[in-house]
PDB file of C-alpha atoms in Angstrom:
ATOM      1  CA  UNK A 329     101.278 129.458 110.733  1.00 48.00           C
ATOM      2  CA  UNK A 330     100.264 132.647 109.245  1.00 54.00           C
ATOM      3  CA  UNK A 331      97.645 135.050 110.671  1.00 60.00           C
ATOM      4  CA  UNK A 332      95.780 134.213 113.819  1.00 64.00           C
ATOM      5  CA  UNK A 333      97.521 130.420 113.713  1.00 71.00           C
ATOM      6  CA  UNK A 334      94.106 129.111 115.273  1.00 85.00           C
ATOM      7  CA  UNK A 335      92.798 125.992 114.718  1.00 88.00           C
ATOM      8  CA  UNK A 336      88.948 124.979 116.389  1.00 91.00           C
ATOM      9  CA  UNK A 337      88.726 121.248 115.808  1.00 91.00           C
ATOM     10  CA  UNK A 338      85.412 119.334 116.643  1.00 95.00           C
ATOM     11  CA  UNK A 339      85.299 115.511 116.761  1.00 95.00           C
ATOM     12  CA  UNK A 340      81.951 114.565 114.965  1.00 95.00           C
ATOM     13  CA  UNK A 341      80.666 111.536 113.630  1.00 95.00           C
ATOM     14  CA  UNK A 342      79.752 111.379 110.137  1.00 96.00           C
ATOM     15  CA  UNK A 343      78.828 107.668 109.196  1.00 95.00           C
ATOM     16  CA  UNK A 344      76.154 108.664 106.079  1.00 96.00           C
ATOM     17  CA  UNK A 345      77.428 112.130 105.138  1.00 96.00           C
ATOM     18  CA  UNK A 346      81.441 111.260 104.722  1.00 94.00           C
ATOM     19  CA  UNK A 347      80.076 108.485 102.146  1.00 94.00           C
ATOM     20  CA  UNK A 348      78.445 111.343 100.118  1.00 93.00           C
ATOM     21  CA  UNK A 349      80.267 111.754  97.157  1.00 91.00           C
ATOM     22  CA  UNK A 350      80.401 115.640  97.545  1.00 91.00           C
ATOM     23  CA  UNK A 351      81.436 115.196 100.561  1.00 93.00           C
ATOM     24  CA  UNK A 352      85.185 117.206 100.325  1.00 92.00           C
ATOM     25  CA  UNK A 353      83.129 119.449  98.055  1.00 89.00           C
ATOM     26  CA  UNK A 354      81.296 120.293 101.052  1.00 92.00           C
ATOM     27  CA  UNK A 355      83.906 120.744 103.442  1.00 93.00           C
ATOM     28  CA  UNK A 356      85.670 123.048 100.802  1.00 89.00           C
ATOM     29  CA  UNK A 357      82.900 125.452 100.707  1.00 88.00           C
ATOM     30  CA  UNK A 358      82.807 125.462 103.811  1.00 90.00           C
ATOM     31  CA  UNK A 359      86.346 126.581 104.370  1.00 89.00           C
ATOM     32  CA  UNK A 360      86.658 123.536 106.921  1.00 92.00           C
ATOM     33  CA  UNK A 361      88.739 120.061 106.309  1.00 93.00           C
ATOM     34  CA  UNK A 362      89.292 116.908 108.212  1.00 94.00           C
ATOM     35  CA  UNK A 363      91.599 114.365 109.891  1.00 91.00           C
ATOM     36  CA  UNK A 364      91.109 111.530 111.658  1.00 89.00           C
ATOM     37  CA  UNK A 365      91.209 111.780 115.726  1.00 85.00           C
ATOM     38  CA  UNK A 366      94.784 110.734 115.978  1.00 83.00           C
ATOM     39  CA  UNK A 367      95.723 113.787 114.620  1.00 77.00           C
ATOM     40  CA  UNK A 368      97.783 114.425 111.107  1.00 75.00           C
ATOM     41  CA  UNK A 369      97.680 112.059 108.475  1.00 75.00           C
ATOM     42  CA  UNK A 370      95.281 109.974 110.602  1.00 84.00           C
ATOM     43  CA  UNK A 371      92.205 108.588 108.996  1.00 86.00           C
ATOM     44  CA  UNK A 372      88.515 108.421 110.435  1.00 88.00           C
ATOM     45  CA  UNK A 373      88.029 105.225 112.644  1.00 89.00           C
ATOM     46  CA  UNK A 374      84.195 104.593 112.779  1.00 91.00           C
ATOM     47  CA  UNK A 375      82.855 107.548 110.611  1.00 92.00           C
ATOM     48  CA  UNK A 376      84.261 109.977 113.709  1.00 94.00           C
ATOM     49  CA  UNK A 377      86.215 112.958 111.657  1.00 94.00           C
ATOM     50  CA  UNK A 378      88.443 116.001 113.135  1.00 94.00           C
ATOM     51  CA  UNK A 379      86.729 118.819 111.563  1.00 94.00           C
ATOM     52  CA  UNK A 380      87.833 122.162 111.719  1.00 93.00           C
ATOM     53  CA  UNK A 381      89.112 125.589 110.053  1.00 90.00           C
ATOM     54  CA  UNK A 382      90.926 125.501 107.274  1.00 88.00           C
ATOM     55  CA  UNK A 383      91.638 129.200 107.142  1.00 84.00           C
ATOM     56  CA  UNK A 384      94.062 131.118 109.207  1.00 81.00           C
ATOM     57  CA  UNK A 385      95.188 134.094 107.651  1.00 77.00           C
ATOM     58  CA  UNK A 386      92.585 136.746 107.092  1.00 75.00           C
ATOM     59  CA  UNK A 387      90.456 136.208 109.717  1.00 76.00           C
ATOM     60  CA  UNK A 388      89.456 136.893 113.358  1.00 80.00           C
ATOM     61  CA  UNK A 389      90.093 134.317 115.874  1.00 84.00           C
ATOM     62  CA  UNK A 390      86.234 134.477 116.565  1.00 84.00           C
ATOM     63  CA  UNK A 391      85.420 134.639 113.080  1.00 82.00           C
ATOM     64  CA  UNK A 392      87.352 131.364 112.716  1.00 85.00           C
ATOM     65  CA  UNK A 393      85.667 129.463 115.133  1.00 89.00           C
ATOM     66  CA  UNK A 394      82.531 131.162 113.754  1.00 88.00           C
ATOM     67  CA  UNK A 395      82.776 129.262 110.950  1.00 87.00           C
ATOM     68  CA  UNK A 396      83.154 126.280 112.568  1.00 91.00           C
ATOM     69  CA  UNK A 397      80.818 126.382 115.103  1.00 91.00           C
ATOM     70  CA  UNK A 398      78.181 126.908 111.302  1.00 88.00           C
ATOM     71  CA  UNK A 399      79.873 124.752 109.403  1.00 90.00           C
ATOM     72  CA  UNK A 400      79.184 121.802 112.305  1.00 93.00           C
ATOM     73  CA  UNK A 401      76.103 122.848 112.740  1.00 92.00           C
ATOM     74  CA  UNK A 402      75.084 122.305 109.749  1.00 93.00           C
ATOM     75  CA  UNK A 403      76.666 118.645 109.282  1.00 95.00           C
ATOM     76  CA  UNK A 404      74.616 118.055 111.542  1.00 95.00           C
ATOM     77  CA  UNK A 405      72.025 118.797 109.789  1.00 94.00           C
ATOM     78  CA  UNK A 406      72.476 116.731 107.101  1.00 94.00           C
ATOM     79  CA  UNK A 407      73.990 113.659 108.701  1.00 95.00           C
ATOM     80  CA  UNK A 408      70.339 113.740 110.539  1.00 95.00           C
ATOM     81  CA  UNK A 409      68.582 114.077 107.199  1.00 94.00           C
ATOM     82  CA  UNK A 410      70.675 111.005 105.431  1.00 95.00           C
ATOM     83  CA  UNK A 411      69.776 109.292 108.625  1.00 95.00           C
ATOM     84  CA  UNK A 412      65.833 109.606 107.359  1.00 94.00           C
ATOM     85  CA  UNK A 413      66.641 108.526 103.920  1.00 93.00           C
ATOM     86  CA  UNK A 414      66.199 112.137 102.388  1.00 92.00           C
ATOM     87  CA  UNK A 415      68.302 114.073 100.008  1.00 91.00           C
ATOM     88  CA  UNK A 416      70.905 116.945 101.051  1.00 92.00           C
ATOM     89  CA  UNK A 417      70.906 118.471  97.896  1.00 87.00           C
ATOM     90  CA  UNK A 418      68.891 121.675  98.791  1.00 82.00           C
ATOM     91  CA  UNK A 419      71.102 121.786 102.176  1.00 86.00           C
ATOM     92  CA  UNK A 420      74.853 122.428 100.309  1.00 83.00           C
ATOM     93  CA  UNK A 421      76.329 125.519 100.100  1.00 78.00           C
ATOM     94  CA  UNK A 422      75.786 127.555  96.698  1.00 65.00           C
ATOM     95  CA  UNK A 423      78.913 129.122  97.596  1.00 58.00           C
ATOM     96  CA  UNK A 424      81.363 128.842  95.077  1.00 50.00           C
ATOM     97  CA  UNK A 425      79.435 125.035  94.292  1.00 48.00           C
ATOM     98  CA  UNK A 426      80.060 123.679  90.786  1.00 50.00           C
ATOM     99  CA  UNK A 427      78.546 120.357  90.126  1.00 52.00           C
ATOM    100  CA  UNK A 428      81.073 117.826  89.345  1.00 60.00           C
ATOM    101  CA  UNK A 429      81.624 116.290  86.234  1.00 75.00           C
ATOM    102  CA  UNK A 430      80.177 112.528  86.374  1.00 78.00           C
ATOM    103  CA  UNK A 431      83.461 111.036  84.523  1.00 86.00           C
ATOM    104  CA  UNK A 432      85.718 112.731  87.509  1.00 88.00           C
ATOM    105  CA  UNK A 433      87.470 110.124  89.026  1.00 91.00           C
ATOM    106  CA  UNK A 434      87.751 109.087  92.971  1.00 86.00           C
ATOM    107  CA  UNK A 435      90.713 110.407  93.784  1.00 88.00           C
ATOM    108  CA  UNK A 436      89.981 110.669  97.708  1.00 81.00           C
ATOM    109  CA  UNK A 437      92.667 108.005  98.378  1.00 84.00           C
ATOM    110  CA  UNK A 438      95.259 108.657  96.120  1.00 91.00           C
ATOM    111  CA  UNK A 439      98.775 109.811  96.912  1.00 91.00           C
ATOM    112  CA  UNK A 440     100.596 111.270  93.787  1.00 94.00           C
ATOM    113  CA  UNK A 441     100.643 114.891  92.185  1.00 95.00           C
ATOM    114  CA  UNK A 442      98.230 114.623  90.000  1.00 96.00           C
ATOM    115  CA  UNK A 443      95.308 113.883  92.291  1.00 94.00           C
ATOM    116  CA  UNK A 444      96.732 116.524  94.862  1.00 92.00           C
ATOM    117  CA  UNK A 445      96.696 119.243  91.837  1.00 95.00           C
ATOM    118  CA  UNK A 446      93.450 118.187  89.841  1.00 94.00           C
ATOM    119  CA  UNK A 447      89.632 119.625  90.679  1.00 89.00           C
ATOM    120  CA  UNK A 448      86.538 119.192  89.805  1.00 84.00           C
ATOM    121  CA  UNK A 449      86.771 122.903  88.548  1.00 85.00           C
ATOM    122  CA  UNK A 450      90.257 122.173  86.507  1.00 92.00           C
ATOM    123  CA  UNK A 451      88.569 118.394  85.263  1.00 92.00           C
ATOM    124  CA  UNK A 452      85.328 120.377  83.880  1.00 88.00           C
ATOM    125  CA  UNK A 453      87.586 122.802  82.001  1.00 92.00           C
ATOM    126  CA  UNK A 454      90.366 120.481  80.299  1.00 95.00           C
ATOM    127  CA  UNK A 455      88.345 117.424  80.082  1.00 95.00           C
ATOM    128  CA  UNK A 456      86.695 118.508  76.846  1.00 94.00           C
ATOM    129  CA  UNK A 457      89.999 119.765  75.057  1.00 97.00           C
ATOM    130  CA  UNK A 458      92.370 117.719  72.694  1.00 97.00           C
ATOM    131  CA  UNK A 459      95.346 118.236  71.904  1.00 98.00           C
ATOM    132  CA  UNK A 460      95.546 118.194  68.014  1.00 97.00           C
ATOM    133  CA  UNK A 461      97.324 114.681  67.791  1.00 97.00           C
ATOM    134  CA  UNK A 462      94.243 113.919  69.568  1.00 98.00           C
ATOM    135  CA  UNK A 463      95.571 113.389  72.983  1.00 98.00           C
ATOM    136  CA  UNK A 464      92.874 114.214  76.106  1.00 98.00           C
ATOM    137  CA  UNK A 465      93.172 114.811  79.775  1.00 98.00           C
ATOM    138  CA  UNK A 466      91.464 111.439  80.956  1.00 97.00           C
ATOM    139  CA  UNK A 467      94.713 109.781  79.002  1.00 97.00           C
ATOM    140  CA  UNK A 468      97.230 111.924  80.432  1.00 98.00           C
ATOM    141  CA  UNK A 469      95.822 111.228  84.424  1.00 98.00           C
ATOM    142  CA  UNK A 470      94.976 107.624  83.914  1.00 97.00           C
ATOM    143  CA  UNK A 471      98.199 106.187  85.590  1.00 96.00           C
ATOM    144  CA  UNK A 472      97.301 107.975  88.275  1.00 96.00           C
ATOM    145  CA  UNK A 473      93.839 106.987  88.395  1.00 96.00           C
ATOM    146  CA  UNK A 474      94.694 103.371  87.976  1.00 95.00           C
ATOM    147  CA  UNK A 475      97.761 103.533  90.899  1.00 94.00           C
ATOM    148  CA  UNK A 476      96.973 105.259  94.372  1.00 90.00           C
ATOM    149  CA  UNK A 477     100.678 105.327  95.187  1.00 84.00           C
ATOM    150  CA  UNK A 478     102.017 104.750  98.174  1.00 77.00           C
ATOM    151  CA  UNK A 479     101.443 107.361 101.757  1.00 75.00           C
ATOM    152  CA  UNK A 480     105.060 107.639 101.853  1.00 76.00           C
ATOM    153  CA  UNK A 481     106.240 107.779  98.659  1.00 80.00           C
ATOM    154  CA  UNK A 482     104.632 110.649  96.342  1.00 88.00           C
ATOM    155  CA  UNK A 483     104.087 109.938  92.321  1.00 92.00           C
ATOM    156  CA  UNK A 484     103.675 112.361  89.529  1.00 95.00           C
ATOM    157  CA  UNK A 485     100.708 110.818  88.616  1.00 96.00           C
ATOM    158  CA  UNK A 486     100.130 112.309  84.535  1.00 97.00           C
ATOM    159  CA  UNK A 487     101.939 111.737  81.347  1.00 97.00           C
ATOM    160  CA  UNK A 488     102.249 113.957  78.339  1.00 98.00           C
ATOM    161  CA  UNK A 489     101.019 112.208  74.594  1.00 97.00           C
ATOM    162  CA  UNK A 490     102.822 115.018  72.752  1.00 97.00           C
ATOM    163  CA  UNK A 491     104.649 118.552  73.435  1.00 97.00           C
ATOM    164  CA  UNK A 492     101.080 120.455  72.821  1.00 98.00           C
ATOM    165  CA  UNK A 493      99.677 118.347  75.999  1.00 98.00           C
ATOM    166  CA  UNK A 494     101.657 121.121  77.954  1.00 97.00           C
ATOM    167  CA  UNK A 495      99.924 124.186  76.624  1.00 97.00           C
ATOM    168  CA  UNK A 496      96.550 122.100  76.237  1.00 98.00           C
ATOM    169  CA  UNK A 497      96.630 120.895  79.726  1.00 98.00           C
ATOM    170  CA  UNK A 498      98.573 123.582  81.026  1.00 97.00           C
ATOM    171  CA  UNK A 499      96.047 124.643  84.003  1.00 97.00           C
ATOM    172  CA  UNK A 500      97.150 121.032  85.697  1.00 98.00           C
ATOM    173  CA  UNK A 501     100.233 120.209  83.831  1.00 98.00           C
ATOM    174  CA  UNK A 502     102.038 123.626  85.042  1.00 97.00           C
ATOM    175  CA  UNK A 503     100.884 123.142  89.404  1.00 96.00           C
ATOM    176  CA  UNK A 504     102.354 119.201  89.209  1.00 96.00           C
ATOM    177  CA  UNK A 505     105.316 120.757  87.479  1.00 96.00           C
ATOM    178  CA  UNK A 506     105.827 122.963  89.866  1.00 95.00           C
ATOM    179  CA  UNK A 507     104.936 120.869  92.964  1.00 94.00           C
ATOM    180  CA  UNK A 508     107.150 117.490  92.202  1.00 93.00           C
ATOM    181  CA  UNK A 509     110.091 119.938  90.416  1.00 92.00           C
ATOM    182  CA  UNK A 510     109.839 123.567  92.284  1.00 92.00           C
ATOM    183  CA  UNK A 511     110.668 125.039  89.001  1.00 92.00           C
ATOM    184  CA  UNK A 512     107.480 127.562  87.904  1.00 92.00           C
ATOM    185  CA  UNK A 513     106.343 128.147  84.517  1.00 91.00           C
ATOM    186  CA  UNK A 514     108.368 131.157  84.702  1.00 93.00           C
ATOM    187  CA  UNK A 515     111.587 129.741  85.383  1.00 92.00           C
ATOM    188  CA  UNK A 516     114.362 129.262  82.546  1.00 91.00           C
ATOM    189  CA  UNK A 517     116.404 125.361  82.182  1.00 88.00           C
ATOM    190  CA  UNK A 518     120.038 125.655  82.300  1.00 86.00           C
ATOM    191  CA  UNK A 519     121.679 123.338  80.146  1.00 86.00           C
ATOM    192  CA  UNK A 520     125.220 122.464  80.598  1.00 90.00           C
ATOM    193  CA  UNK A 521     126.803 119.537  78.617  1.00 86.00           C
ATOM    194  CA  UNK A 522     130.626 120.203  79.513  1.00 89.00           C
ATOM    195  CA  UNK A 523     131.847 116.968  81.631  1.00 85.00           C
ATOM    196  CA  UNK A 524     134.850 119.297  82.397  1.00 89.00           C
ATOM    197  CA  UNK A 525     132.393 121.465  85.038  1.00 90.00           C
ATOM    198  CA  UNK A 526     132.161 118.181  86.905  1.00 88.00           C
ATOM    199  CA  UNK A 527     134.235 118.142  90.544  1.00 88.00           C
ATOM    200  CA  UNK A 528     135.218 114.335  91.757  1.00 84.00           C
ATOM    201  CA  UNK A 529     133.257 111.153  90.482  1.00 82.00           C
ATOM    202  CA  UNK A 530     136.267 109.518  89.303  1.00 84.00           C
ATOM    203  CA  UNK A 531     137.402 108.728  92.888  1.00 86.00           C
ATOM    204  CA  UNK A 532     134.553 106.787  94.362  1.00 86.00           C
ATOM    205  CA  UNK A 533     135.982 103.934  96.229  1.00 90.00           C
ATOM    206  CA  UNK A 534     135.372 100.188  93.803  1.00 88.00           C
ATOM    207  CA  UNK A 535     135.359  98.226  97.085  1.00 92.00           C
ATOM    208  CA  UNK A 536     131.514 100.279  97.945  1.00 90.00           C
ATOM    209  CA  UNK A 537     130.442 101.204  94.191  1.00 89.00           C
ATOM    210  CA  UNK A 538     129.403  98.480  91.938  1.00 80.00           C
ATOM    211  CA  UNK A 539     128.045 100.391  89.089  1.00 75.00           C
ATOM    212  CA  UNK A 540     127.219 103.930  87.674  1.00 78.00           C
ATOM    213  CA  UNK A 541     124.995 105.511  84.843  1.00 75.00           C
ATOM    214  CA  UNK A 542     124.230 109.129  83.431  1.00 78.00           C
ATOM    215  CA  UNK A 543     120.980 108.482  82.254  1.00 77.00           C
ATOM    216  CA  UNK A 544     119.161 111.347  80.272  1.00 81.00           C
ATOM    217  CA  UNK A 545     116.026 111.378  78.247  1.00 84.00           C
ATOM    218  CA  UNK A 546     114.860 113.153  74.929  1.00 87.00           C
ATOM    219  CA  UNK A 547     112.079 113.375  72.588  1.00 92.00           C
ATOM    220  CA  UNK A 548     111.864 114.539  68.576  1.00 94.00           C
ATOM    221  CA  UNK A 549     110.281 116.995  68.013  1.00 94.00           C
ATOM    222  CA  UNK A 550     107.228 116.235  65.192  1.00 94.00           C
ATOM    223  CA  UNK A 551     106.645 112.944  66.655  1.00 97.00           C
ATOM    224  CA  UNK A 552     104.213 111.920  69.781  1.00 97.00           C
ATOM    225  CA  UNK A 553     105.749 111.078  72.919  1.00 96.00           C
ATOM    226  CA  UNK A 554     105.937 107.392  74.134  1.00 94.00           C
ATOM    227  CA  UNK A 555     102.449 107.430  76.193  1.00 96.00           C
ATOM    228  CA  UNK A 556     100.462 108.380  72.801  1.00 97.00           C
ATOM    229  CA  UNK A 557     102.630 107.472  70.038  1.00 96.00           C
ATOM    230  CA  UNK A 558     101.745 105.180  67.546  1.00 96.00           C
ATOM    231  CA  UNK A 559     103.662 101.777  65.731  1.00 96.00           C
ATOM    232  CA  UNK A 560     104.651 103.775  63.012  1.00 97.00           C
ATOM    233  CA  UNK A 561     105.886 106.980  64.908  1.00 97.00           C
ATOM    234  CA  UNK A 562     107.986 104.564  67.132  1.00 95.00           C
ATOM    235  CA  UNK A 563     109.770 102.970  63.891  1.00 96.00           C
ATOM    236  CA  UNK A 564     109.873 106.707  62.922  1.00 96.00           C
ATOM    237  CA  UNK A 565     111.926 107.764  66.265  1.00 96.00           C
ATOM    238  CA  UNK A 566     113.992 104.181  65.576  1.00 96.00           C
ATOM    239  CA  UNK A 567     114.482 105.254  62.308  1.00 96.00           C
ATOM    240  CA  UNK A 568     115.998 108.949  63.236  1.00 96.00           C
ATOM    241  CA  UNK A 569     118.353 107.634  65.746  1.00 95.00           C
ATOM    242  CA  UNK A 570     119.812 105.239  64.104  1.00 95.00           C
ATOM    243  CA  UNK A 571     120.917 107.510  61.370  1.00 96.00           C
ATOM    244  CA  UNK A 572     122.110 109.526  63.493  1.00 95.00           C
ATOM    245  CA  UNK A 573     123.894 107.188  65.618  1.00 95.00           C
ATOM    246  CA  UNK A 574     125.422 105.695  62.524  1.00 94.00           C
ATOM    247  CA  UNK A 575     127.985 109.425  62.617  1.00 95.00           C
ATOM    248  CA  UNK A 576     129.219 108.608  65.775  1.00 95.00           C
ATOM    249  CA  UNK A 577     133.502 108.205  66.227  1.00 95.00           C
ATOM    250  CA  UNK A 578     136.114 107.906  68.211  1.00 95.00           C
ATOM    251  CA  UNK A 579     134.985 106.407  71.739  1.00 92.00           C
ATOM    252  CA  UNK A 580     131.430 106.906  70.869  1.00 92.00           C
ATOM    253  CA  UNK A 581     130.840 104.719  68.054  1.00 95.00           C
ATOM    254  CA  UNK A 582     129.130 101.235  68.226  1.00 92.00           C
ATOM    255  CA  UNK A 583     126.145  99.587  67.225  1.00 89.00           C
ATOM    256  CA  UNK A 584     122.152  99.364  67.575  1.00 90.00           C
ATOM    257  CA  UNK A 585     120.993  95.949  68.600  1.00 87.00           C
ATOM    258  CA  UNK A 586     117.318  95.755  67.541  1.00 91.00           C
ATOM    259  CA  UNK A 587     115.508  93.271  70.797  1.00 87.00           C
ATOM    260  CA  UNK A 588     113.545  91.984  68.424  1.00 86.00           C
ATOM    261  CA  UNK A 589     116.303  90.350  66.547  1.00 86.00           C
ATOM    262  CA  UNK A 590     118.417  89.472  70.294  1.00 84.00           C
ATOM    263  CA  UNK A 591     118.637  85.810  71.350  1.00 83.00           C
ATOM    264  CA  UNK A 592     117.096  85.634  75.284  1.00 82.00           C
ATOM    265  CA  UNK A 593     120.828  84.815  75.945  1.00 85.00           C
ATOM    266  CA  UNK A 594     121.979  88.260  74.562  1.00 82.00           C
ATOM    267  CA  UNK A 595     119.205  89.753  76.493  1.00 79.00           C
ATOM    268  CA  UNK A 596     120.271  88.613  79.653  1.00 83.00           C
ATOM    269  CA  UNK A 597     123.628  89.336  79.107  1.00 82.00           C
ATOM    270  CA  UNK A 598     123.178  92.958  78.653  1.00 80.00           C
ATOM    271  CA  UNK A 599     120.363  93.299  81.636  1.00 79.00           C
ATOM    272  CA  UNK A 600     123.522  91.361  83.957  1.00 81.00           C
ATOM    273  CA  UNK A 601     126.161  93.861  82.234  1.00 77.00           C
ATOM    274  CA  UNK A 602     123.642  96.598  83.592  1.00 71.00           C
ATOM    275  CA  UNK A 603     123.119  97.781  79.567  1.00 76.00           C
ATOM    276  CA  UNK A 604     119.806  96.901  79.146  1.00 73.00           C
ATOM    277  CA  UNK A 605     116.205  97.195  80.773  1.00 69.00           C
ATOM    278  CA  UNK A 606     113.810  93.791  80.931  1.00 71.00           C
ATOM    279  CA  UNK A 607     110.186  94.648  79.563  1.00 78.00           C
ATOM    280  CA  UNK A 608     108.514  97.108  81.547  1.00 84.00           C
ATOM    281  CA  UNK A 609     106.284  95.192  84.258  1.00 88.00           C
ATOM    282  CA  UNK A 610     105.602  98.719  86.436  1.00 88.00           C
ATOM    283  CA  UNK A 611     101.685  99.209  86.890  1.00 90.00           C
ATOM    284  CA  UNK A 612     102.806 103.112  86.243  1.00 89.00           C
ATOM    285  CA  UNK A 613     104.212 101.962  83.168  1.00 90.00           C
ATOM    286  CA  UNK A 614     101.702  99.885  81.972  1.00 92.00           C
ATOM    287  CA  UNK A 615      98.922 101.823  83.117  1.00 93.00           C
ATOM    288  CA  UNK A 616     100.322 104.927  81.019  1.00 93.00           C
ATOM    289  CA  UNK A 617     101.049 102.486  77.467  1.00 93.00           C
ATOM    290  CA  UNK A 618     104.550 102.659  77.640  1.00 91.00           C
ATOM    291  CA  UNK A 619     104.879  98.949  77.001  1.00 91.00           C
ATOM    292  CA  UNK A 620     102.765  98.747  74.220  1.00 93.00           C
ATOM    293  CA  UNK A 621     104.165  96.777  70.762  1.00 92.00           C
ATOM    294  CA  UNK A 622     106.887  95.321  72.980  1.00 90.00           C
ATOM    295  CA  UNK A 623     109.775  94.717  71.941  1.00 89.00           C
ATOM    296  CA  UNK A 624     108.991  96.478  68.190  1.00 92.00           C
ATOM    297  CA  UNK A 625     110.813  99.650  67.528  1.00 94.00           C
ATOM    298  CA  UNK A 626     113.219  98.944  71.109  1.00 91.00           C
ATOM    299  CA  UNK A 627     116.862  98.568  70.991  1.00 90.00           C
ATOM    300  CA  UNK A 628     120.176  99.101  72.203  1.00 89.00           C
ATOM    301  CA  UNK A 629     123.311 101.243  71.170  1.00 89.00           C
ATOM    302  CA  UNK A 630     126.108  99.772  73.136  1.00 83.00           C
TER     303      UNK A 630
END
């Protein structure tokens, strides 16, 4: 830890006030957060919370437990005034308090970047703005709205409907960035497409490795991305690559299978051989409109 490294943690029991929907908003201006009594990544049992300091640097050690020995207090307070069926509302902190938007979503038990990254403050400022395809913020975080995730495994949680979400959304899109990929906005992509920079991969042993892909993805520019995109932008993209893919020699060149003119037998063949994808069934997938139109506009260059 930086600073003084002290932590003053009070077990209190919160049954009324932790169901308050500004609850966390609370505990934020009060520069305090909670746990469960088990210790990290423990939740409350009974409405009983670990509440303490959520500063360290900056601060005297009695100035730290200052705040929590206030901050208590006045949970009190208002756990006591829930408990006689009265309102808190002239009891919270003005402190840095913004009312929060009534479309923000519940993201208290969610697991994934996006809810770790998004505020009310962020959500008041970009839910308003479109991108001029027409794309919004609510699209871009519903998959992960709709899917928690998982407490051990950590999802991005937003999609992008077209290369302006990026600068649109920029105030969320550029912290999840940063958080899943630890590349900033100030950072510069290398690109390197020369296989001969590679060192080994031609010597795994058969007997342990079944299979192997390079899988990449890209977008054109001019058209939405596959979250936003409409039926006749996907034909569009289908359109481009195939044209392009029709130049191909040498080892390269082959031939676009449309899936909506493949026999189920040729279908399955390809998913066995490891070519081809079944219809997305993912809830991430789904929940973000990847599968829409399925299988229109899909294929297969093999």
């Amino acid at each position: 830890n930086l600073g003084t490294g002290l932590r003053a943690g009070v077990h209190i029991k919160l049954l009324l006030l932790s169901k308050n929907e500004n609850f966390e908003k609370i505990l934020k201006s009060l520069r305090l957060q909670k746990r469960g009594t088990g210790g990290v990544d423990t939740a409350s049992v009974g409405g009983v919370f670990d509440i303490s300091n959520s500063d360290r640097l900056g601060f005297s050690e009695v100035e730290l437990v200052q705040k929590v020995v206030d901050g208590v207090k006045l949970l009190v307070r208002m756990e006591k005034t829930l408990e006689r069926k009265l309102l808190i509302d002239n009891l919270i902190p003005a402190r840095g308090w913004i009312p929060r938007d009534p479309n923000y979503p519940d993201l208290s038990n969610h697991n994934n970047h996006m809810a770790k990254q998004l505020t009310p403050e962020i959500y008041t400022k970009l839910a308003p703005l479109k991108t001029p395809n027409g794309f919004t913020l609510d699209r871009a975080i519903q998959t992960g709205v709709d899917n928690p995730g998982h407490p051990f495994i950590m999802t991005v949680g937003m999609v992008a409907g077209d290369e302006e979400s990026y600068d649109v959304f920029a105030d969320l899109f550029d912290p999840v960035i940063e958080a899943r990929h630890s590349f900033k906005k100030t950072d510069n992509h290398q690109t390197d497409l020369d296989p001969t920079h590679l060192v080994g991969g031609d010597d795994l042993d058969p007997n342990y490795v079944l299979s192997s892909r390079v899988r990449t993805g890209r977008s054109i520019k001019g058209f939405c991305l596959p979250p936003f995109c409409s039926r006749a932008e996907r034909k569009g993209v289908e359109k481009v690559v195939t044209k392009a893919l029709e130049n191909m020699t040498g080892d390269l060149k082959g031939k676009y299978y449309p899936l909506s003119n493949m026999t189920e037998e040729e279908q399955q063949q390809l998913i066995d051989d490891h070519f081809l994808f079944d219809k997305p069934v993912s809830p991430l997938l789904l929940a973000s409109c990847m599968a829409r139109d399925w299988p229109e506009a899909r294929g297969i260059y093999h």
